PDB file of C-alpha atoms in Angstrom:
ATOM      1  CA  MET J1330      91.135 151.482 286.877  1.00 84.00           C
ATOM      2  CA  ASP J1331      90.356 153.665 283.865  1.00 90.00           C
ATOM      3  CA  ALA J1332      93.351 155.108 282.073  1.00 89.00           C
ATOM      4  CA  VAL J1333      91.586 158.368 281.133  1.00 91.00           C
ATOM      5  CA  ASP J1334      89.106 160.641 282.858  1.00 88.00           C
ATOM      6  CA  GLY J1335      86.034 162.422 281.491  1.00 86.00           C
ATOM      7  CA  SER J1336      88.241 164.985 279.797  1.00 85.00           C
ATOM      8  CA  GLY J1337      90.139 162.344 277.861  1.00 89.00           C
ATOM      9  CA  MET J1338      93.333 162.944 279.856  1.00 92.00           C
ATOM     10  CA  ALA J1339      95.327 160.473 281.920  1.00 93.00           C
ATOM     11  CA  ALA J1340      93.386 159.791 285.110  1.00 94.00           C
ATOM     12  CA  TYR J1341      96.385 158.651 287.161  1.00 96.00           C
ATOM     13  CA  TYR J1342     100.066 159.467 287.363  1.00 95.00           C
ATOM     14  CA  CYS J1343     102.884 157.230 288.549  1.00 95.00           C
ATOM     15  CA  GLY J1344     103.727 157.831 292.191  1.00 93.00           C
ATOM     16  CA  ARG J1345     107.457 157.401 291.480  1.00 91.00           C
ATOM     17  CA  ASP J1346     108.146 159.721 288.557  1.00 91.00           C
ATOM     18  CA  ARG J1347     104.824 161.557 288.086  1.00 91.00           C
ATOM     19  CA  THR J1348     104.375 160.411 284.466  1.00 94.00           C
ATOM     20  CA  PRO J1349     100.942 159.447 283.088  1.00 95.00           C
ATOM     21  CA  MET J1350      99.825 155.873 283.632  1.00 95.00           C
ATOM     22  CA  GLN J1351      98.818 154.072 280.429  1.00 95.00           C
ATOM     23  CA  ALA J1352      96.448 151.171 279.861  1.00 94.00           C
ATOM     24  CA  VAL J1353      97.960 147.716 279.352  1.00 94.00           C
ATOM     25  CA  PRO J1354      96.364 146.386 276.128  1.00 92.00           C
ATOM     26  CA  ASP J1355      96.178 142.730 277.163  1.00 91.00           C
ATOM     27  CA  ALA J1356      95.145 143.365 280.774  1.00 92.00           C
ATOM     28  CA  PRO J1357      91.832 145.202 281.211  1.00 92.00           C
ATOM     29  CA  GLY J1358      91.833 147.641 284.126  1.00 92.00           C
ATOM     30  CA  VAL J1359      95.620 147.459 284.572  1.00 95.00           C
ATOM     31  CA  LEU J1360      97.747 150.581 284.147  1.00 96.00           C
ATOM     32  CA  ARG J1361     101.462 150.826 283.450  1.00 95.00           C
ATOM     33  CA  CYS J1362     104.056 153.575 283.773  1.00 94.00           C
ATOM     34  CA  ALA J1363     105.822 153.999 280.430  1.00 91.00           C
ATOM     35  CA  ARG J1364     108.989 155.335 282.102  1.00 92.00           C
ATOM     36  CA  CYS J1365     109.650 153.048 285.082  1.00 93.00           C
ATOM     37  CA  GLY J1366     107.531 150.065 284.013  1.00 92.00           C
ATOM     38  CA  HIS J1367     105.484 149.845 287.223  1.00 94.00           C
ATOM     39  CA  ARG J1368     102.135 148.061 286.795  1.00 95.00           C
ATOM     40  CA  THR J1369      99.114 148.467 289.031  1.00 95.00           C
ATOM     41  CA  ASP J1370      98.614 144.691 289.197  1.00 94.00           C
ATOM     42  CA  LEU J1371     101.986 144.078 290.836  1.00 93.00           C
ATOM     43  CA  PRO J1372     101.803 142.988 294.497  1.00 93.00           C
ATOM     44  CA  GLY J1373     103.525 145.181 297.033  1.00 93.00           C
ATOM     45  CA  ALA J1374     105.453 144.600 300.220  1.00 93.00           C
ATOM     46  CA  GLY J1375     102.378 144.451 302.445  1.00 94.00           C
ATOM     47  CA  LEU J1376     103.019 147.955 303.799  1.00 95.00           C
ATOM     48  CA  LEU J1377     100.891 151.088 303.605  1.00 96.00           C
ATOM     49  CA  ALA J1378     103.585 152.556 301.342  1.00 96.00           C
ATOM     50  CA  ASP J1379     102.136 150.307 298.605  1.00 96.00           C
ATOM     51  CA  GLY J1380      99.138 152.647 298.414  1.00 96.00           C
ATOM     52  CA  PHE J1381     101.240 155.530 297.105  1.00 97.00           C
ATOM     53  CA  ASP J1382     102.202 153.870 293.790  1.00 96.00           C
ATOM     54  CA  VAL J1383      99.746 155.990 291.771  1.00 96.00           C
ATOM     55  CA  VAL J1384      98.137 159.381 292.333  1.00 96.00           C
ATOM     56  CA  HIS J1385      95.216 161.263 290.801  1.00 95.00           C
ATOM     57  CA  ARG J1386      96.138 163.598 287.952  1.00 92.00           C
ATOM     58  CA  GLN J1387      94.237 166.421 289.610  1.00 92.00           C
ATOM     59  CA  TRP J1388      95.078 167.501 293.156  1.00 92.00           C
ATOM     60  CA  GLY J1389      92.820 169.526 295.389  1.00 90.00           C
ATOM     61  CA  LEU J1390      94.965 172.531 296.366  1.00 92.00           C
ATOM     62  CA  ARG J1391      98.675 173.375 296.328  1.00 91.00           C
ATOM     63  CA  GLY J1392      99.355 171.995 299.780  1.00 92.00           C
ATOM     64  CA  ASP J1393      97.997 168.507 298.999  1.00 94.00           C
ATOM     65  CA  PRO J1394     101.067 167.088 297.133  1.00 93.00           C
ATOM     66  CA  HIS J1395     103.250 168.029 300.114  1.00 94.00           C
ATOM     67  CA  VAL J1396     100.785 166.429 302.537  1.00 95.00           C
ATOM     68  CA  TRP J1397     100.890 163.301 300.328  1.00 95.00           C
ATOM     69  CA  GLU J1398     104.657 162.996 300.751  1.00 95.00           C
ATOM     70  CA  ALA J1399     104.484 163.715 304.491  1.00 95.00           C
ATOM     71  CA  LEU J1400     101.791 161.046 304.884  1.00 96.00           C
ATOM     72  CA  ARG J1401     103.903 158.513 302.980  1.00 96.00           C
ATOM     73  CA  THR J1402     106.800 159.138 305.384  1.00 95.00           C
ATOM     74  CA  ALA J1403     104.558 158.938 308.444  1.00 95.00           C
ATOM     75  CA  VAL J1404     102.645 155.703 307.730  1.00 96.00           C
ATOM     76  CA  GLY J1405     104.487 153.996 304.855  1.00 95.00           C
ATOM     77  CA  GLY J1406     106.302 151.533 307.104  1.00 95.00           C
ATOM     78  CA  GLN J1407     103.140 150.186 308.771  1.00 95.00           C
ATOM     79  CA  PRO J1408     101.870 146.714 307.744  1.00 95.00           C
ATOM     80  CA  THR J1409      98.697 146.810 305.661  1.00 95.00           C
ATOM     81  CA  PRO J1410      95.708 145.406 307.599  1.00 94.00           C
ATOM     82  CA  ALA J1411      93.478 142.881 305.852  1.00 92.00           C
ATOM     83  CA  ASP J1412      90.314 144.884 306.629  1.00 94.00           C
ATOM     84  CA  PRO J1413      89.845 147.915 304.303  1.00 95.00           C
ATOM     85  CA  ALA J1414      88.181 149.810 307.161  1.00 96.00           C
ATOM     86  CA  GLU J1415      91.344 149.442 309.232  1.00 96.00           C
ATOM     87  CA  VAL J1416      93.437 150.564 306.265  1.00 96.00           C
ATOM     88  CA  ARG J1417      91.317 153.714 305.939  1.00 96.00           C
ATOM     89  CA  ALA J1418      91.569 154.324 309.673  1.00 96.00           C
ATOM     90  CA  ALA J1419      95.379 154.112 309.451  1.00 97.00           C
ATOM     91  CA  PHE J1420      95.546 156.692 306.640  1.00 97.00           C
ATOM     92  CA  SER J1421      93.035 158.946 308.404  1.00 96.00           C
ATOM     93  CA  ALA J1422      95.035 158.816 311.624  1.00 96.00           C
ATOM     94  CA  GLY J1423      98.179 159.658 309.664  1.00 96.00           C
ATOM     95  CA  LEU J1424      96.520 162.719 308.147  1.00 95.00           C
ATOM     96  CA  ARG J1425      95.524 163.914 311.617  1.00 94.00           C
ATOM     97  CA  ARG J1426      99.151 163.643 312.712  1.00 95.00           C
ATOM     98  CA  VAL J1427     100.875 165.260 309.747  1.00 95.00           C
ATOM     99  CA  ALA J1428      98.308 167.873 308.698  1.00 93.00           C
ATOM    100  CA  GLY J1429      95.842 168.165 311.566  1.00 93.00           C
ATOM    101  CA  ILE J1430      92.842 167.348 309.339  1.00 92.00           C
ATOM    102  CA  ASP J1431      90.008 164.919 310.033  1.00 92.00           C
ATOM    103  CA  VAL J1432      88.577 163.356 306.873  1.00 92.00           C
ATOM    104  CA  GLU J1433      86.001 161.406 308.874  1.00 89.00           C
ATOM    105  CA  SER J1434      84.264 164.405 310.425  1.00 83.00           C
ATOM    106  CA  GLY J1435      82.239 165.276 307.336  1.00 67.00           C
ATOM    107  CA  ASP J1436      83.700 168.793 307.138  1.00 74.00           C
ATOM    108  CA  GLY J1437      85.252 169.220 303.715  1.00 77.00           C
ATOM    109  CA  GLN J1438      86.470 172.775 304.130  1.00 84.00           C
ATOM    110  CA  ALA J1439      90.012 173.662 303.059  1.00 89.00           C
ATOM    111  CA  VAL J1440      92.497 174.573 305.783  1.00 91.00           C
ATOM    112  CA  GLN J1441      95.734 176.561 305.782  1.00 90.00           C
ATOM    113  CA  ARG J1442      98.899 174.772 306.922  1.00 91.00           C
ATOM    114  CA  GLY J1443     102.025 176.913 306.876  1.00 89.00           C
ATOM    115  CA  GLU J1444     104.426 173.959 306.928  1.00 90.00           C
ATOM    116  CA  PHE J1445     103.125 172.931 303.479  1.00 90.00           C
ATOM    117  CA  ALA J1446     103.377 176.407 301.937  1.00 88.00           C
ATOM    118  CA  HIS J1447     105.824 176.376 299.022  1.00 85.00           C
ATOM    119  CA  GLY J1448     104.602 179.254 296.866  1.00 81.00           C
ATOM    120  CA  GLY J1449     101.573 179.935 294.674  1.00 78.00           C
ATOM    121  CA  MET J1450      98.125 181.423 295.105  1.00 76.00           C
ATOM    122  CA  SER J1451      96.793 178.587 297.299  1.00 77.00           C
ATOM    123  CA  SER J1452     100.145 177.804 298.881  1.00 84.00           C
ATOM    124  CA  GLY J1453      99.772 175.791 302.074  1.00 87.00           C
ATOM    125  CA  MET J1454      96.052 175.173 301.515  1.00 93.00           C
ATOM    126  CA  VAL J1455      94.923 171.579 302.131  1.00 93.00           C
ATOM    127  CA  ASP J1456      91.670 170.433 300.531  1.00 93.00           C
ATOM    128  CA  VAL J1457      90.016 168.248 303.177  1.00 94.00           C
ATOM    129  CA  GLY J1458      87.191 167.352 300.762  1.00 93.00           C
ATOM    130  CA  TRP J1459      89.690 166.084 298.167  1.00 94.00           C
ATOM    131  CA  TRP J1460      91.341 163.865 300.735  1.00 94.00           C
ATOM    132  CA  ARG J1461      88.013 162.542 301.979  1.00 94.00           C
ATOM    133  CA  ASP J1462      86.493 161.846 298.555  1.00 93.00           C
ATOM    134  CA  ARG J1463      89.507 161.064 296.353  1.00 95.00           C
ATOM    135  CA  GLY J1464      92.875 160.929 298.135  1.00 96.00           C
ATOM    136  CA  VAL J1465      92.146 158.515 300.973  1.00 96.00           C
ATOM    137  CA  PRO J1466      89.859 156.213 298.917  1.00 97.00           C
ATOM    138  CA  LEU J1467      92.619 155.832 296.304  1.00 97.00           C
ATOM    139  CA  LEU J1468      95.223 155.090 298.985  1.00 97.00           C
ATOM    140  CA  VAL J1469      92.975 152.474 300.585  1.00 97.00           C
ATOM    141  CA  GLN J1470      92.150 150.879 297.223  1.00 96.00           C
ATOM    142  CA  ARG J1471      95.780 150.623 296.149  1.00 96.00           C
ATOM    143  CA  ALA J1472      97.080 149.409 299.525  1.00 96.00           C
ATOM    144  CA  VAL J1473      94.418 146.684 299.711  1.00 96.00           C
ATOM    145  CA  GLN J1474      94.865 145.610 296.077  1.00 94.00           C
ATOM    146  CA  ARG J1475      98.647 145.406 296.377  1.00 95.00           C
ATOM    147  CA  ARG J1476      98.605 143.556 299.680  1.00 94.00           C
ATOM    148  CA  PRO J1477     100.229 140.127 299.048  1.00 91.00           C
ATOM    149  CA  ALA J1478      97.895 137.173 299.348  1.00 81.00           C
ATOM    150  CA  ARG J1479     100.099 135.692 302.068  1.00 72.00           C
ATOM    151  CA  LEU J1480     102.097 137.942 304.325  1.00 58.00           C
ATOM    152  CA  VAL J1481     105.039 136.393 306.166  1.00 50.00           C
ATOM    153  CA  ALA J1482     105.045 137.598 309.750  1.00 53.00           C
ATOM    154  CA  ARG J1483     108.116 139.595 310.625  1.00 59.00           C
ATOM    155  CA  PRO J1484     110.161 138.043 313.410  1.00 62.00           C
ATOM    156  CA  PRO J1485     110.449 140.090 316.594  1.00 71.00           C
ATOM    157  CA  VAL J1486     113.363 142.498 316.622  1.00 74.00           C
ATOM    158  CA  ILE J1487     114.973 140.815 319.652  1.00 81.00           C
ATOM    159  CA  SER J1488     114.840 137.397 317.969  1.00 74.00           C
ATOM    160  CA  THR J1489     116.356 138.822 314.794  1.00 77.00           C
ATOM    161  CA  VAL J1490     119.178 140.457 316.741  1.00 82.00           C
ATOM    162  CA  LEU J1491     119.894 137.241 318.659  1.00 83.00           C
ATOM    163  CA  VAL J1492     120.007 135.216 315.435  1.00 81.00           C
ATOM    164  CA  TRP J1493     122.449 137.677 313.863  1.00 78.00           C
ATOM    165  CA  ILE J1494     124.616 137.643 316.984  1.00 85.00           C
ATOM    166  CA  LEU J1495     124.726 133.845 316.837  1.00 81.00           C
ATOM    167  CA  VAL J1496     125.471 133.811 313.102  1.00 80.00           C
ATOM    168  CA  LEU J1497     128.259 136.380 313.384  1.00 83.00           C
ATOM    169  CA  ALA J1498     129.728 135.115 316.666  1.00 87.00           C
ATOM    170  CA  ILE J1499     131.216 131.967 315.100  1.00 85.00           C
ATOM    171  CA  PRO J1500     133.155 133.684 312.288  1.00 86.00           C
ATOM    172  CA  ALA J1501     134.136 136.487 314.668  1.00 88.00           C
ATOM    173  CA  ALA J1502     135.596 133.978 317.111  1.00 87.00           C
ATOM    174  CA  CYS J1503     137.460 132.137 314.337  1.00 87.00           C
ATOM    175  CA  LEU J1504     138.818 135.283 312.722  1.00 87.00           C
ATOM    176  CA  GLY J1505     139.676 136.859 316.057  1.00 87.00           C
ATOM    177  CA  GLY J1506     141.406 133.722 317.295  1.00 83.00           C
ATOM    178  CA  GLY J1507     143.313 133.266 314.046  1.00 82.00           C
ATOM    179  CA  GLY J1508     144.373 136.912 314.042  1.00 86.00           C
ATOM    180  CA  TRP J1509     145.556 136.732 317.658  1.00 82.00           C
ATOM    181  CA  LEU J1510     147.612 133.607 316.955  1.00 81.00           C
ATOM    182  CA  LEU J1511     149.204 135.308 313.958  1.00 83.00           C
ATOM    183  CA  TYR J1512     150.087 138.248 316.205  1.00 83.00           C
ATOM    184  CA  GLN J1513     151.672 135.903 318.765  1.00 79.00           C
ATOM    185  CA  ARG J1514     153.771 134.284 316.070  1.00 79.00           C
ATOM    186  CA  ALA J1515     154.851 137.511 314.366  1.00 81.00           C
ATOM    187  CA  VAL J1516     155.594 139.907 317.250  1.00 84.00           C
ATOM    188  CA  GLY J1517     158.580 139.234 319.513  1.00 85.00           C
ATOM    189  CA  THR J1518     162.099 137.882 319.365  1.00 88.00           C
ATOM    190  CA  PRO J1519     162.523 134.956 316.946  1.00 89.00           C
ATOM    191  CA  VAL J1520     164.392 131.994 318.457  1.00 91.00           C
ATOM    192  CA  ARG J1521     164.878 128.262 318.070  1.00 92.00           C
ATOM    193  CA  ALA J1522     163.279 126.573 321.072  1.00 92.00           C
ATOM    194  CA  THR J1523     163.684 122.997 322.246  1.00 93.00           C
ATOM    195  CA  VAL J1524     160.533 121.610 323.871  1.00 91.00           C
ATOM    196  CA  LEU J1525     161.520 119.886 327.110  1.00 91.00           C
ATOM    197  CA  SER J1526     158.228 118.557 328.445  1.00 91.00           C
ATOM    198  CA  CYS J1527     154.429 118.848 328.242  1.00 89.00           C
ATOM    199  CA  GLU J1528     151.927 118.032 330.968  1.00 86.00           C
ATOM    200  CA  THR J1529     148.169 117.633 330.605  1.00 80.00           C
ATOM    201  CA  SER J1530     145.862 118.441 333.507  1.00 77.00           C
ATOM    202  CA  ALA J1531     142.109 118.069 333.741  1.00 71.00           C
ATOM    203  CA  ASN J1532     139.646 120.046 335.802  1.00 69.00           C
ATOM    204  CA  TRP J1533     135.912 120.343 335.983  1.00 63.00           C
ATOM    205  CA  SER J1534     134.091 123.474 334.979  1.00 59.00           C
ATOM    206  CA  ARG J1535     130.451 124.050 335.805  1.00 59.00           C
ATOM    207  CA  TYR J1536     129.167 122.140 332.780  1.00 58.00           C
ATOM    208  CA  ALA J1537     131.918 119.819 331.504  1.00 57.00           C
ATOM    209  CA  PRO J1538     135.462 118.588 332.091  1.00 65.00           C
ATOM    210  CA  ARG J1539     138.236 120.680 330.582  1.00 67.00           C
ATOM    211  CA  ALA J1540     141.768 119.580 329.728  1.00 67.00           C
ATOM    212  CA  THR J1541     144.680 122.012 329.592  1.00 74.00           C
ATOM    213  CA  GLN J1542     148.219 121.387 328.464  1.00 77.00           C
ATOM    214  CA  SER J1543     151.317 123.256 329.628  1.00 85.00           C
ATOM    215  CA  CYS J1544     154.684 122.902 327.945  1.00 91.00           C
ATOM    216  CA  VAL J1545     158.201 123.986 328.897  1.00 92.00           C
ATOM    217  CA  ALA J1546     160.910 124.830 326.385  1.00 93.00           C
ATOM    218  CA  GLN J1547     164.488 126.023 326.356  1.00 93.00           C
ATOM    219  CA  TRP J1548     165.932 128.677 324.067  1.00 91.00           C
ATOM    220  CA  SER J1549     168.881 131.023 323.814  1.00 91.00           C
ATOM    221  CA  VAL J1550     168.723 134.841 323.764  1.00 87.00           C
ATOM    222  CA  ASP J1551     171.960 136.847 323.407  1.00 85.00           C
ATOM    223  CA  GLY J1552     173.962 133.784 324.447  1.00 85.00           C
ATOM    224  CA  ARG J1553     171.853 133.291 327.591  1.00 89.00           C
ATOM    225  CA  ILE J1554     169.963 130.019 328.064  1.00 91.00           C
ATOM    226  CA  VAL J1555     166.331 130.604 329.053  1.00 90.00           C
ATOM    227  CA  VAL J1556     163.792 128.036 330.215  1.00 92.00           C
ATOM    228  CA  GLY J1557     160.160 129.111 330.094  1.00 91.00           C
ATOM    229  CA  ASN J1558     156.643 128.355 328.936  1.00 90.00           C
ATOM    230  CA  PHE J1559     155.957 127.163 325.411  1.00 90.00           C
ATOM    231  CA  ASP J1560     152.602 127.870 323.776  1.00 85.00           C
ATOM    232  CA  GLY J1561     150.897 127.094 320.483  1.00 79.00           C
ATOM    233  CA  GLY J1562     152.727 123.964 319.398  1.00 77.00           C
ATOM    234  CA  ASP J1563     151.622 120.371 318.913  1.00 78.00           C
ATOM    235  CA  GLY J1564     151.807 119.455 322.586  1.00 77.00           C
ATOM    236  CA  ALA J1565     153.478 116.160 323.459  1.00 80.00           C
ATOM    237  CA  PHE J1566     154.433 115.592 319.819  1.00 84.00           C
ATOM    238  CA  ASP J1567     156.894 118.512 320.109  1.00 85.00           C
ATOM    239  CA  VAL J1568     158.779 117.124 323.136  1.00 89.00           C
ATOM    240  CA  GLY J1569     162.438 116.735 322.195  1.00 90.00           C
ATOM    241  CA  ARG J1570     162.046 118.747 319.017  1.00 90.00           C
ATOM    242  CA  THR J1571     163.587 122.114 318.235  1.00 91.00           C
ATOM    243  CA  VAL J1572     161.076 124.426 316.582  1.00 90.00           C
ATOM    244  CA  ASP J1573     160.843 128.045 315.436  1.00 90.00           C
ATOM    245  CA  ALA J1574     159.324 130.289 318.085  1.00 90.00           C
ATOM    246  CA  THR J1575     158.763 133.934 319.013  1.00 90.00           C
ATOM    247  CA  VAL J1576     159.610 135.041 322.543  1.00 91.00           C
ATOM    248  CA  ARG J1577     157.739 137.668 324.521  1.00 87.00           C
ATOM    249  CA  GLY J1578     158.435 137.880 328.224  1.00 83.00           C
ATOM    250  CA  ASP J1579     159.017 134.398 329.662  1.00 85.00           C
ATOM    251  CA  THR J1580     156.942 132.577 327.021  1.00 90.00           C
ATOM    252  CA  ALA J1581     157.918 131.229 323.633  1.00 90.00           C
ATOM    253  CA  TYR J1582     155.119 131.006 321.048  1.00 89.00           C
ATOM    254  CA  SER J1583     155.272 128.483 318.219  1.00 86.00           C
ATOM    255  CA  ARG J1584     155.590 130.043 314.762  1.00 83.00           C
ATOM    256  CA  SER J1585     153.606 127.238 313.142  1.00 82.00           C
ATOM    257  CA  LEU J1586     150.893 128.768 310.900  1.00 80.00           C
ATOM    258  CA  GLY J1587     148.696 125.680 310.665  1.00 80.00           C
ATOM    259  CA  LEU J1588     146.157 126.547 313.373  1.00 79.00           C
ATOM    260  CA  PRO J1589     145.830 130.287 312.531  1.00 81.00           C
ATOM    261  CA  ILE J1590     145.229 129.489 308.860  1.00 85.00           C
ATOM    262  CA  VAL J1591     142.617 126.860 309.734  1.00 85.00           C
ATOM    263  CA  LEU J1592     140.755 129.293 312.013  1.00 83.00           C
ATOM    264  CA  ILE J1593     140.801 132.097 309.442  1.00 86.00           C
ATOM    265  CA  ALA J1594     139.676 129.711 306.698  1.00 87.00           C
ATOM    266  CA  LEU J1595     136.749 128.605 308.871  1.00 85.00           C
ATOM    267  CA  GLY J1596     135.771 132.189 309.708  1.00 83.00           C
ATOM    268  CA  LEU J1597     135.952 133.822 306.272  1.00 85.00           C
ATOM    269  CA  PRO J1598     133.169 132.058 304.284  1.00 86.00           C
ATOM    270  CA  ILE J1599     130.212 133.349 306.341  1.00 81.00           C
ATOM    271  CA  PRO J1600     131.099 137.094 306.069  1.00 82.00           C
ATOM    272  CA  ILE J1601     131.878 136.657 302.362  1.00 86.00           C
ATOM    273  CA  VAL J1602     128.539 134.930 301.716  1.00 85.00           C
ATOM    274  CA  LEU J1603     126.645 137.623 303.670  1.00 81.00           C
ATOM    275  CA  LEU J1604     128.439 140.402 301.780  1.00 83.00           C
ATOM    276  CA  LEU J1605     127.711 138.842 298.385  1.00 85.00           C
ATOM    277  CA  ALA J1606     124.061 138.277 299.348  1.00 82.00           C
ATOM    278  CA  ARG J1607     123.719 141.921 300.427  1.00 79.00           C
ATOM    279  CA  ARG J1608     125.274 143.178 297.177  1.00 82.00           C
ATOM    280  CA  ARG J1609     122.998 140.912 295.126  1.00 81.00           C
ATOM    281  CA  ARG J1610     119.946 142.143 297.042  1.00 73.00           C
ATOM    282  CA  ARG J1611     120.903 145.790 296.544  1.00 71.00           C
ATOM    283  CA  ALA J1612     121.490 145.136 292.849  1.00 68.00           C
ATOM    284  CA  ARG J1613     117.993 143.683 292.523  1.00 56.00           C
TER     285      ARG J1613
END
């Protein structure tokens, strides 16, 4: 790409900040934006938006810069095909959608489009010939040149969602379980409960055997002896022991914090790592 045109002026402007692109001394044909540092030899993301990194210094008519931005919004998220003819077809189709012009028909007449009228003598006028001869060829050239040599296929949306559900389900279960156990231990009437007995029973679910343990404890509330269920302790190891508990209804819940802390400790690292990774990515 030449840095200057026949008039000795900058031939291209940066698509980000509209400042003149300058030649890179040690890289023939490469241009660089003095303000943002963008270089024309940098690979893109493999999307049609890569084609909008530079723009001609001279537009056709006043409506063309607004069509340029509308086209970027309309097609920028599409993957860049490997075939330049398909890239041109994608930009041409986008122009038909956003401005109702056909650059492939051979008719280079200017057209009036009220939605792109923002003041000036030729306000809203779109130069079809400029798009056919200069605008679209530049977009195709830049999109093809910036297309990475190897594009990694994007995983299907459903697969991505399922992976995220699986990744987040484990910490959610740990944090939710730990939080619920903390609630059981904190809310209710605090008592000292003596564990009387614990029984283990086994039953078969559809896929595997499952063991459950039920314990009975005795405690005193307002001078009244109560015998009821005991939950959240160490099972048979608690039989005969008097432990701190919280009573709600006819059940006493152990106030031991060991299991809740373990669950919360297991659940916290994944969200923290994901949050730090997101912040690092946004910073980049």
